[in-house]
Tab-separated table of C-alpha atoms and ligand atoms in Angstrom:
chain	number	residue	atom	x	y	z
A	89	MET	CA	12.211	11.554	-10.076
A	90	LYS	CA	9.470	13.919	-11.183
A	91	LYS	CA	9.020	17.114	-9.198
A	92	GLU	CA	5.287	17.624	-9.289
A	93	ILE	CA	2.705	16.497	-6.750
A	94	ALA	CA	0.878	13.122	-6.740
A	95	PHE	CA	-1.975	11.689	-4.697
A	96	ILE	CA	-2.259	8.328	-2.940
A	97	PHE	CA	-5.789	7.351	-1.930
A	98	ASP	CA	-6.891	4.898	0.699
A	99	LEU	CA	-9.919	2.884	-0.502
A	100	ASP	CA	-12.386	2.010	2.263
A	101	GLY	CA	-13.772	5.223	3.780
A	102	VAL	CA	-12.241	7.443	1.089
A	103	ILE	CA	-13.269	6.168	-2.353
A	104	VAL	CA	-16.126	3.873	-1.248
A	105	ASP	CA	-17.744	2.852	2.033
A	106	THR	CA	-17.009	-0.858	2.226
A	107	ALA	CA	-16.860	-0.679	6.051
A	108	LYS	CA	-20.617	-1.349	6.128
A	109	TYR	CA	-20.099	-4.658	4.300
A	110	HIS	CA	-17.115	-5.637	6.461
A	111	PHE	CA	-19.384	-4.924	9.447
A	112	LEU	CA	-22.183	-7.225	8.268
A	113	ALA	CA	-19.773	-10.094	7.605
A	114	TRP	CA	-17.851	-9.691	10.892
A	115	ARG	CA	-21.114	-9.338	12.842
A	116	ASN	CA	-22.385	-12.631	11.447
A	117	LEU	CA	-19.144	-14.347	12.367
A	118	ALA	CA	-19.337	-12.974	15.919
A	119	LYS	CA	-22.925	-14.211	16.151
A	120	GLU	CA	-21.797	-17.666	15.104
A	121	LEU	CA	-19.104	-17.530	17.795
A	122	GLY	CA	-21.709	-16.483	20.374
A	123	PHE	CA	-21.174	-12.778	21.034
A	124	GLU	CA	-22.379	-9.379	19.866
A	125	PHE	CA	-20.341	-7.205	17.494
A	126	THR	CA	-21.426	-3.554	17.352
A	127	GLN	CA	-20.826	-0.578	15.027
A	128	GLU	CA	-18.484	0.799	17.708
A	129	HIS	CA	-16.468	-2.413	17.593
A	130	ASN	CA	-16.336	-2.089	13.796
A	131	GLU	CA	-14.548	1.263	14.142
A	132	LEU	CA	-11.576	-0.645	15.589
A	133	LEU	CA	-11.201	-2.609	12.342
A	134	LYS	CA	-11.006	0.339	9.941
A	135	GLY	CA	-7.743	0.350	7.994
A	136	VAL	CA	-6.657	-2.842	9.790
A	137	SER	CA	-5.709	-6.001	7.826
A	138	ARG	CA	-8.075	-8.976	7.601
A	139	VAL	CA	-5.943	-11.187	9.863
A	140	LYS	CA	-5.525	-8.443	12.481
A	141	SER	CA	-9.277	-7.722	12.277
A	142	LEU	CA	-10.052	-11.340	13.225
A	143	GLU	CA	-7.627	-11.115	16.174
A	144	ILE	CA	-9.382	-7.945	17.406
A	145	LEU	CA	-12.811	-9.545	16.944
A	146	LEU	CA	-11.795	-12.655	18.884
A	147	GLY	CA	-10.430	-10.389	21.622
A	148	ILE	CA	-13.773	-8.568	21.846
A	149	GLY	CA	-15.595	-11.876	22.289
A	150	ASN	CA	-12.887	-13.294	24.535
A	151	VAL	CA	-12.837	-16.342	22.287
A	152	GLU	CA	-9.833	-18.587	21.731
A	153	ILE	CA	-9.731	-20.795	18.651
A	154	SER	CA	-7.111	-22.882	16.845
A	155	GLU	CA	-5.003	-21.639	13.930
A	156	GLU	CA	-6.941	-23.972	11.659
A	157	GLU	CA	-10.279	-22.501	12.747
A	158	LYS	CA	-8.908	-18.979	12.245
A	159	GLN	CA	-8.045	-19.818	8.631
A	160	LYS	CA	-11.523	-21.268	8.129
A	161	TYR	CA	-13.241	-18.182	9.561
A	162	LEU	CA	-11.067	-15.794	7.522
A	163	ILE	CA	-12.187	-17.541	4.333
A	164	GLN	CA	-15.816	-17.669	5.487
A	165	LYS	CA	-15.877	-13.953	6.379
A	166	ASN	CA	-14.234	-12.956	3.105
A	167	GLU	CA	-16.664	-15.044	1.059
A	168	GLU	CA	-19.606	-13.333	2.711
A	169	TYR	CA	-17.972	-9.915	2.234
A	170	LEU	CA	-17.356	-10.668	-1.456
A	171	GLY	CA	-21.067	-11.387	-1.849
A	172	PHE	CA	-21.672	-7.686	-1.098
A	173	VAL	CA	-18.671	-6.448	-3.108
A	174	ASN	CA	-19.827	-8.308	-6.200
A	175	LYS	CA	-23.051	-6.278	-6.166
A	176	MET	CA	-21.246	-2.905	-5.987
A	177	THR	CA	-21.685	-0.342	-8.785
A	178	ALA	CA	-20.411	3.167	-9.599
A	179	GLU	CA	-23.269	4.544	-7.475
A	180	GLU	CA	-21.250	3.617	-4.398
A	181	ILE	CA	-18.398	5.990	-5.195
A	182	LEU	CA	-18.453	8.487	-2.317
A	183	PRO	CA	-19.587	12.093	-2.992
A	184	GLY	CA	-16.730	14.344	-4.060
A	185	VAL	CA	-14.493	11.540	-5.379
A	186	SER	CA	-15.398	11.725	-9.077
A	187	ASN	CA	-15.035	15.520	-9.136
A	188	LEU	CA	-11.645	15.260	-7.449
A	189	LEU	CA	-10.353	12.610	-9.882
A	190	ASP	CA	-11.642	14.673	-12.835
A	191	TYR	CA	-9.814	17.710	-11.474
A	192	LEU	CA	-6.556	15.758	-11.011
A	193	ASP	CA	-6.847	14.334	-14.534
A	194	SER	CA	-7.412	17.824	-15.938
A	195	LYS	CA	-4.187	18.994	-14.270
A	196	ASN	CA	-2.244	15.847	-15.269
A	197	ILE	CA	-1.713	14.983	-11.593
A	198	ILE	CA	-1.175	11.245	-11.208
A	199	TYR	CA	-2.655	9.183	-8.393
A	200	ALA	CA	-2.291	5.729	-6.865
A	201	LEU	CA	-4.280	3.569	-4.502
A	202	GLY	CA	-2.764	2.646	-1.109
A	203	SER	CA	-5.135	0.233	0.607
A	204	ALA	CA	-4.869	-2.542	3.206
A	205	SER	CA	-7.519	-4.508	1.342
A	206	LYS	CA	-6.625	-7.598	-0.649
A	207	ASN	CA	-9.919	-7.088	-2.479
A	208	ALA	CA	-9.037	-3.556	-3.638
A	209	PRO	CA	-8.565	-4.368	-7.370
A	210	LEU	CA	-11.946	-6.136	-7.502
A	211	ILE	CA	-13.696	-3.253	-5.704
A	212	LEU	CA	-12.197	-0.669	-8.089
A	213	GLU	CA	-13.268	-2.788	-11.030
A	214	LYS	CA	-16.826	-3.069	-9.668
A	215	VAL	CA	-17.202	0.702	-9.289
A	216	GLY	CA	-15.511	1.401	-12.643
A	217	LEU	CA	-12.399	3.163	-11.328
A	218	TYR	CA	-9.765	0.476	-11.895
A	219	ASN	CA	-8.267	1.997	-15.044
A	220	ARG	CA	-8.009	5.507	-13.660
A	221	PHE	CA	-5.221	4.854	-11.161
A	222	ALA	CA	-1.613	5.131	-12.343
A	223	ALA	CA	-0.623	2.510	-9.760
A	224	LEU	CA	-2.265	0.190	-7.253
A	225	VAL	CA	-0.843	-0.931	-3.914
A	226	ASP	CA	-3.076	-3.232	-1.897
A	227	GLY	CA	-3.006	-5.801	0.890
A	228	ASN	CA	-1.313	-8.307	-1.405
A	229	ASP	CA	1.715	-6.051	-1.932
A	230	VAL	CA	2.670	-5.203	1.642
A	231	SER	CA	4.374	-7.166	4.384
A	232	LYS	CA	3.802	-4.549	7.097
A	233	ALA	CA	0.347	-3.136	7.848
A	234	LYS	CA	-0.478	0.557	8.472
A	235	PRO	CA	0.713	2.454	10.593
A	236	ASP	CA	3.873	1.167	8.932
A	237	PRO	CA	4.517	3.512	5.972
A	238	GLU	CA	5.326	0.627	3.575
A	239	VAL	CA	2.068	0.806	1.580
A	240	PHE	CA	2.510	4.509	0.791
A	241	LEU	CA	6.260	4.273	0.145
A	242	ILE	CA	5.625	1.522	-2.414
A	243	GLY	CA	2.920	3.773	-3.903
A	244	ALA	CA	5.374	6.691	-4.255
A	245	LYS	CA	7.939	4.391	-5.845
A	246	LYS	CA	5.423	3.050	-8.342
A	247	LEU	CA	4.464	6.627	-9.242
A	248	GLN	CA	8.166	7.570	-9.405
A	249	MET	CA	7.532	10.399	-6.982
A	250	LYS	CA	9.447	11.547	-3.909
A	251	PRO	CA	7.479	10.851	-0.685
A	252	GLU	CA	7.504	14.538	0.258
A	253	ASN	CA	5.677	15.322	-2.999
A	254	CYS	CA	2.872	12.858	-2.274
A	255	VAL	CA	-0.495	13.697	-0.709
A	256	VAL	CA	-2.181	10.800	1.079
A	257	VAL	CA	-5.955	10.790	1.620
A	258	GLU	CA	-6.911	8.585	4.588
A	259	ASP	CA	-9.848	7.958	6.937
A	260	ALA	CA	-8.142	5.770	9.568
A	261	ILE	CA	-5.796	6.826	12.385
A	262	ALA	CA	-3.330	4.082	11.426
A	263	GLY	CA	-3.354	5.355	7.846
A	264	VAL	CA	-2.722	8.966	8.878
A	265	GLU	CA	0.196	7.783	11.038
A	266	ALA	CA	1.563	5.750	8.116
A	267	ALA	CA	1.390	8.782	5.800
A	268	LYS	CA	3.217	11.021	8.259
A	269	LEU	CA	5.871	8.330	8.897
A	270	ALA	CA	6.320	8.210	5.110
A	271	ASN	CA	7.023	11.971	5.186
A	272	MET	CA	3.964	12.737	3.065
A	273	THR	CA	1.268	15.411	3.323
A	274	CYS	CA	-1.898	13.846	4.725
A	275	VAL	CA	-5.522	14.831	4.270
A	276	GLY	CA	-7.729	13.088	6.838
A	277	ILE	CA	-11.353	12.265	6.021
A	278	GLY	CA	-13.466	12.139	9.183
A	279	SER	CA	-13.371	13.866	12.534
A	280	LYS	CA	-10.665	16.369	13.518
A	281	GLU	CA	-10.528	14.910	17.026
A	282	VAL	CA	-9.682	11.449	15.731
A	283	LEU	CA	-7.429	12.401	12.802
A	284	GLY	CA	-5.590	15.258	14.506
A	285	LYS	CA	-2.195	14.149	13.172
A	286	ALA	CA	-3.264	14.850	9.571
A	287	ASP	CA	-2.178	18.140	7.947
A	288	PHE	CA	-5.758	18.888	6.872
A	289	VAL	CA	-9.038	17.222	7.888
A	290	PHE	CA	-12.348	17.262	6.007
A	291	ASP	CA	-15.639	15.707	7.084
A	292	ASP	CA	-15.895	14.004	3.705
A	293	MET	CA	-14.446	14.015	0.197
A	294	THR	CA	-16.446	17.079	-0.860
A	295	GLY	CA	-13.924	19.074	1.199
A	296	PHE	CA	-11.572	19.045	-1.797
A	297	THR	CA	-12.733	22.358	-3.225
A	298	THR	CA	-10.990	23.865	-6.247
A	299	GLU	CA	-9.745	26.620	-3.937
A	300	PHE	CA	-8.109	24.096	-1.571
A	301	LEU	CA	-6.618	22.087	-4.449
A	302	ASN	CA	-5.174	25.165	-6.140
A	303	LYS	CA	-3.554	26.179	-2.845
A	304	LEU	CA	-2.146	22.674	-2.321
A	305	ILE	CA	-0.721	22.448	-5.808
A	306	ASN	CA	0.801	25.907	-6.110
B	604	B16	P1	-9.757	-7.189	3.002
B	604	B16	P2	-8.515	0.391	3.457
B	604	B16	C1	-9.173	-1.835	4.761
B	604	B16	O1	-9.282	-1.023	3.631
B	604	B16	C2	-10.443	-1.745	5.597
B	604	B16	O2	-10.582	-0.439	6.121
B	604	B16	C3	-10.362	-2.726	6.740
B	604	B16	O3	-11.545	-2.669	7.513
B	604	B16	C4	-10.159	-4.138	6.176
B	604	B16	O4	-10.029	-5.073	7.235
B	604	B16	C5	-8.897	-4.144	5.312
B	604	B16	O5	-9.023	-3.176	4.276
B	604	B16	C6	-8.625	-5.494	4.690
B	604	B16	O6	-9.620	-5.787	3.753
B	604	B16	O7	-10.362	-8.165	3.940
B	604	B16	O8	-10.630	-6.842	1.819
B	604	B16	O9	-8.362	-7.597	2.561
B	604	B16	O10	-9.214	1.364	4.354
B	604	B16	O11	-7.058	0.198	3.785
B	604	B16	O12	-8.754	0.675	1.994
B	605	MG	MG1	-9.746	3.401	5.041
């Protein structure tokens, strides 16, 4: 086991904002099922797996459908979502991310991805970040969704780092809980009121100043 620090990044809401594309695809599905799906409703799906997201959406609309229909709608929603993902470019990398990755590279600090998304590898490829991560853990690798710590523990293992030496960057409550259950330091991206369990909270990724990073590392 190496001693030094490593980072594990969530994807949606941290590296890129794919929530807006999830929203458009889920909203269209809700429309088809006969009810309205709002931005507020979309907040409930952040960091949540695709299958669980559909369950929440159906609950919002008070709609009951068969297992077969659920499978059909999951495919339909993902196909629409992929239509947006396929148009993504490096311009969609959130402010602060590239500077942070450059800083980590300059200090030889390794980093992994820890995302609930099964589309994570494709998204990273689209925005040109795929080759920069030392390890990827996505929705295809986990059997238990956040807030279970599995995704981050697999990430630490792949990086050959002890959990307590890992820093997770997360925008969802479930993700912050998962990081703390994994015994990792957690930086929350979003509002302090929502992500209160994180060790540090920044409004966005530009919060990673050199001063903060130097303090964290030393
Ligand atoms: P997919 P993260 C999560 O990504 C999203 O926040 C969540 O809204 C989505 O349902 C989930 O990925 C699954 O995505 O349908 O692409 O497998 O925040 O964990 O990077
Ligand atoms: Mg997220």
